Short mmCIF file of C-alpha atoms in Angstrom, two decimals:
data_model
loop_
_atom_site.label_atom_id
_atom_site.label_comp_id
_atom_site.label_asym_id
_atom_site.label_seq_id
_atom_site.Cartn_x
_atom_site.Cartn_y
_atom_site.Cartn_z
CA PHE A 1 135.44 191.06 263.59
CA LYS A 2 136.08 193.14 266.46
CA ILE A 3 139.62 191.81 266.60
CA HIS A 4 140.46 192.83 262.81
CA ALA A 5 138.95 196.29 262.73
CA GLU A 6 141.16 197.22 266.20
CA GLY A 7 143.82 196.13 263.92
CA ASN A 8 144.95 193.00 265.56
CA TYR A 9 145.17 190.98 261.99
CA ASP A 10 148.06 188.44 263.47
CA LEU A 11 145.08 186.84 266.45
CA ALA A 12 142.38 187.97 263.81
CA GLU A 13 144.07 185.75 261.21
CA ALA A 14 144.73 182.61 263.99
CA MET A 15 140.67 183.17 265.30
CA TYR A 16 139.13 183.14 261.55
CA ASP A 17 141.35 180.35 260.83
CA SER A 18 140.42 178.16 263.90
CA ILE A 19 136.56 179.25 263.21
CA MET A 20 136.95 177.97 259.42
CA THR A 21 138.44 173.99 260.77
CA GLN A 22 135.06 173.74 262.99
CA LEU A 23 132.85 175.21 260.20
CA ARG A 24 130.61 172.55 258.96
CA ALA A 25 129.03 174.42 256.43
CA PRO A 26 130.37 177.75 254.50
CA ASP A 27 129.27 180.76 256.18
CA PHE A 28 129.39 184.17 254.22
CA ASN A 29 130.46 186.56 257.18
CA ILE A 30 133.75 184.46 258.31
CA LEU A 31 134.52 183.52 254.38
CA TYR A 32 134.35 187.46 253.96
CA GLY A 33 136.03 189.02 257.18
CA TYR A 34 138.81 186.18 256.52
CA GLY A 35 139.38 187.20 252.68
CA SER A 36 139.26 190.80 253.31
CA LEU A 37 142.04 190.65 256.08
CA LEU A 38 143.81 188.25 253.86
CA VAL A 39 143.87 191.54 251.40
CA GLU A 40 144.74 193.80 253.79
CA ARG A 41 147.70 191.83 254.56
CA GLY A 42 148.41 191.42 250.86
CA ARG A 43 148.03 188.18 250.94
CA TYR A 44 145.62 188.15 247.44
CA GLY A 45 145.28 185.07 246.20
CA ILE A 46 143.86 183.31 249.17
CA GLY A 47 142.09 186.25 249.81
CA ILE A 48 140.69 186.29 246.81
CA ALA A 49 139.47 182.55 246.63
CA LEU A 50 137.54 183.27 249.89
CA LEU A 51 135.78 186.48 248.58
CA GLN A 52 134.42 184.96 245.75
CA THR A 53 133.54 181.74 247.19
CA ALA A 54 131.77 184.41 250.21
CA ALA A 55 130.14 185.81 246.94
CA ARG A 56 128.87 182.86 245.87
CA ILE A 57 126.64 182.71 249.37
CA HIS A 58 125.69 186.49 249.18
CA ASP A 59 126.48 188.82 246.40
CA GLN A 60 124.99 191.95 247.24
CA HIS A 61 127.55 192.86 249.60
CA PRO A 62 129.40 195.86 248.00
CA GLY A 63 132.18 195.43 250.75
CA LEU A 64 133.38 192.30 249.26
CA TRP A 65 132.77 193.74 245.49
CA VAL A 66 135.19 196.43 246.93
CA ASN A 67 138.12 194.21 248.50
CA LEU A 68 138.44 191.94 245.66
CA GLY A 69 138.68 195.07 243.58
CA VAL A 70 141.73 196.28 245.72
CA ALA A 71 142.95 192.64 245.49
CA PHE A 72 142.66 192.56 241.22
CA LYS A 73 144.37 195.86 241.20
CA GLN A 74 147.36 194.69 243.45
CA LEU A 75 147.73 192.08 240.68
CA GLY A 76 147.23 193.67 237.93
CA GLN A 77 144.35 192.43 236.74
CA GLU A 78 142.46 195.74 235.76
CA GLU A 79 139.52 194.45 234.01
CA LEU A 80 138.66 192.26 237.18
CA ALA A 81 139.26 194.97 239.51
CA LEU A 82 136.94 197.47 237.55
CA ASN A 83 133.97 194.72 237.41
CA ALA A 84 134.11 194.12 240.83
CA TYR A 85 134.17 198.28 241.39
CA GLU A 86 131.61 198.36 239.04
CA LYS A 87 129.60 195.75 241.11
CA ALA A 88 130.36 197.23 244.36
CA LEU A 89 128.98 200.26 242.91
CA ALA A 90 125.36 199.11 241.23
CA LEU A 91 124.75 198.13 244.66
CA GLU A 92 125.56 201.12 246.81
CA GLU A 93 127.11 204.43 246.03
CA GLY A 94 129.16 204.51 248.96
CA VAL A 95 132.14 206.37 250.24
CA GLU A 96 134.14 203.36 250.13
CA THR A 97 133.25 202.17 247.27
CA LEU A 98 133.73 205.84 245.04
CA SER A 99 136.92 206.04 247.07
CA ALA A 100 138.09 202.85 245.39
CA ILE A 101 137.31 203.27 242.37
CA ALA A 102 139.13 206.30 242.32
CA GLY A 103 141.77 205.02 243.32
CA PHE A 104 141.73 202.53 240.92
CA TYR A 105 142.07 205.58 238.30
CA ILE A 106 145.08 207.15 239.74
CA ASN A 107 148.40 207.14 237.28
CA ARG A 108 146.16 205.54 234.00
CA ASN A 109 146.16 209.11 232.46
CA GLU A 110 142.70 209.13 233.43
CA ALA A 111 143.13 212.04 236.40
CA LYS A 112 139.16 213.01 235.84
CA LYS A 113 137.96 210.50 236.63
CA ALA A 114 139.86 209.68 239.96
CA GLU A 115 138.65 213.35 240.81
CA GLU A 116 134.58 212.45 239.63
CA PHE A 117 135.14 209.91 242.00
CA SER A 118 137.02 211.43 244.66
CA ARG A 119 134.27 214.74 244.80
CA ARG A 120 131.50 212.48 244.92
CA ALA A 121 132.67 210.16 247.60
CA LEU A 122 133.59 213.42 249.74
CA ALA A 123 130.30 214.73 248.79
CA ILE A 124 128.77 212.05 250.78
CA ARG A 125 131.56 212.75 254.02
CA ASP A 126 134.84 213.38 254.89
CA HIS A 127 137.44 210.64 254.10
CA PRO A 128 140.80 210.21 254.25
CA ALA A 129 141.53 207.85 251.38
CA ALA A 130 139.13 209.63 249.18
CA HIS A 131 141.35 213.30 249.99
CA MET A 132 144.40 211.62 249.32
CA HIS A 133 142.83 210.33 245.67
CA LEU A 134 141.60 213.63 244.86
CA GLY A 135 145.08 215.27 245.31
CA LEU A 136 146.72 212.93 243.36
CA ALA A 137 144.23 213.38 240.98
CA LEU A 138 145.02 217.17 240.63
CA LEU A 139 148.75 216.64 240.62
CA GLU A 140 148.25 214.49 237.68
CA GLN A 141 146.42 217.57 236.20
CA GLY A 142 149.12 220.07 237.16
CA ARG A 143 146.67 221.58 239.84
CA PHE A 144 148.91 221.79 242.61
CA GLU A 145 147.70 224.53 245.13
CA GLU A 146 144.29 222.67 244.53
CA ALA A 147 145.86 219.23 245.69
CA TRP A 148 147.95 219.97 248.34
CA PRO A 149 145.50 220.02 250.58
CA HIS A 150 144.02 217.06 249.71
CA TYR A 151 146.76 214.85 249.33
CA GLU A 152 147.85 215.39 253.81
CA GLY A 153 144.28 213.77 253.95
CA ARG A 154 146.92 210.40 252.85
CA TRP A 155 148.32 210.50 256.54
CA ASP A 156 145.02 210.23 258.31
CA SER A 157 144.24 206.99 255.26
CA ALA A 158 143.92 203.03 257.01
CA ASP A 159 146.68 202.21 255.30
CA ARG A 160 149.64 205.03 255.71
CA ILE A 161 148.71 206.36 259.27
CA LYS A 162 151.40 203.60 260.51
CA PHE A 163 154.43 205.52 258.40
CA LYS A 164 153.41 209.17 259.90
CA ARG A 165 156.40 210.21 261.21
CA THR A 166 156.28 213.20 264.58
CA TYR A 167 158.85 214.73 265.41
CA ALA A 168 158.94 217.50 268.13
CA SER A 169 159.94 220.10 265.86
CA PRO A 170 157.13 222.23 263.70
CA LYS A 171 156.03 221.17 260.32
CA TRP A 172 157.72 223.10 257.89
CA GLU A 173 155.21 225.42 256.56
CA GLY A 174 157.21 227.22 253.92
CA LYS A 175 159.24 230.41 255.57
CA PRO A 176 162.24 231.05 255.75
CA VAL A 177 163.80 228.70 258.06
CA LYS A 178 167.64 228.55 259.52
CA LYS A 179 167.37 224.75 259.60
CA LEU A 180 165.13 221.96 257.76
CA VAL A 181 165.07 218.95 258.05
CA ILE A 182 164.12 216.77 255.01
CA HIS A 183 163.02 213.42 255.24
CA GLY A 184 162.17 210.91 251.73
CA GLU A 185 158.27 210.02 251.99
CA GLN A 186 157.85 208.29 248.81
CA GLY A 187 159.64 206.95 245.64
CA LEU A 188 162.09 209.43 244.41
CA GLY A 189 160.22 210.21 241.11
CA ASP A 190 157.53 211.67 243.29
CA GLU A 191 160.46 213.66 245.23
CA ILE A 192 161.83 215.44 242.03
CA LEU A 193 157.99 215.82 240.55
CA TYR A 194 156.87 217.48 242.80
#
């Protein structure tokens, strides 16, 4: 699990795979870990199968349900995603669960719900994805000044930190300058919209 947590996904996957071939009976921790890794890597179908098998052994683990929710959401199976998130929430009102639910409501014309779940997560502790989701929810509501500081949290979230660009020049703070370098961050729609 340490190798997985450190982000060495190739080695972690090889180790999980090797362990799976040696198991005499299904093991919750291996199924949960391997399934979660595959969901993180975008291999949702196999990840879901492993996580569902893990849930048949032990269905009281909120992280399992959050990861199932993420996978179902990515596959467009929104009802199954929400059901999984609700199971996680019933087990524990944790930051990861609340933040994931906030992310579920982004771009669904339910910005108020996304804001609510983000704020509930942030009331527990600071969390980059919760800040990002709060920023997005506020942007959807047209509350730009309040949104931007929270949206900056996206750069510290685990899935986006690898895309953060670092330059030797200072970051533009909105003041007049002689030269300004602009780079695309996301989709063209966001650049034009905001």
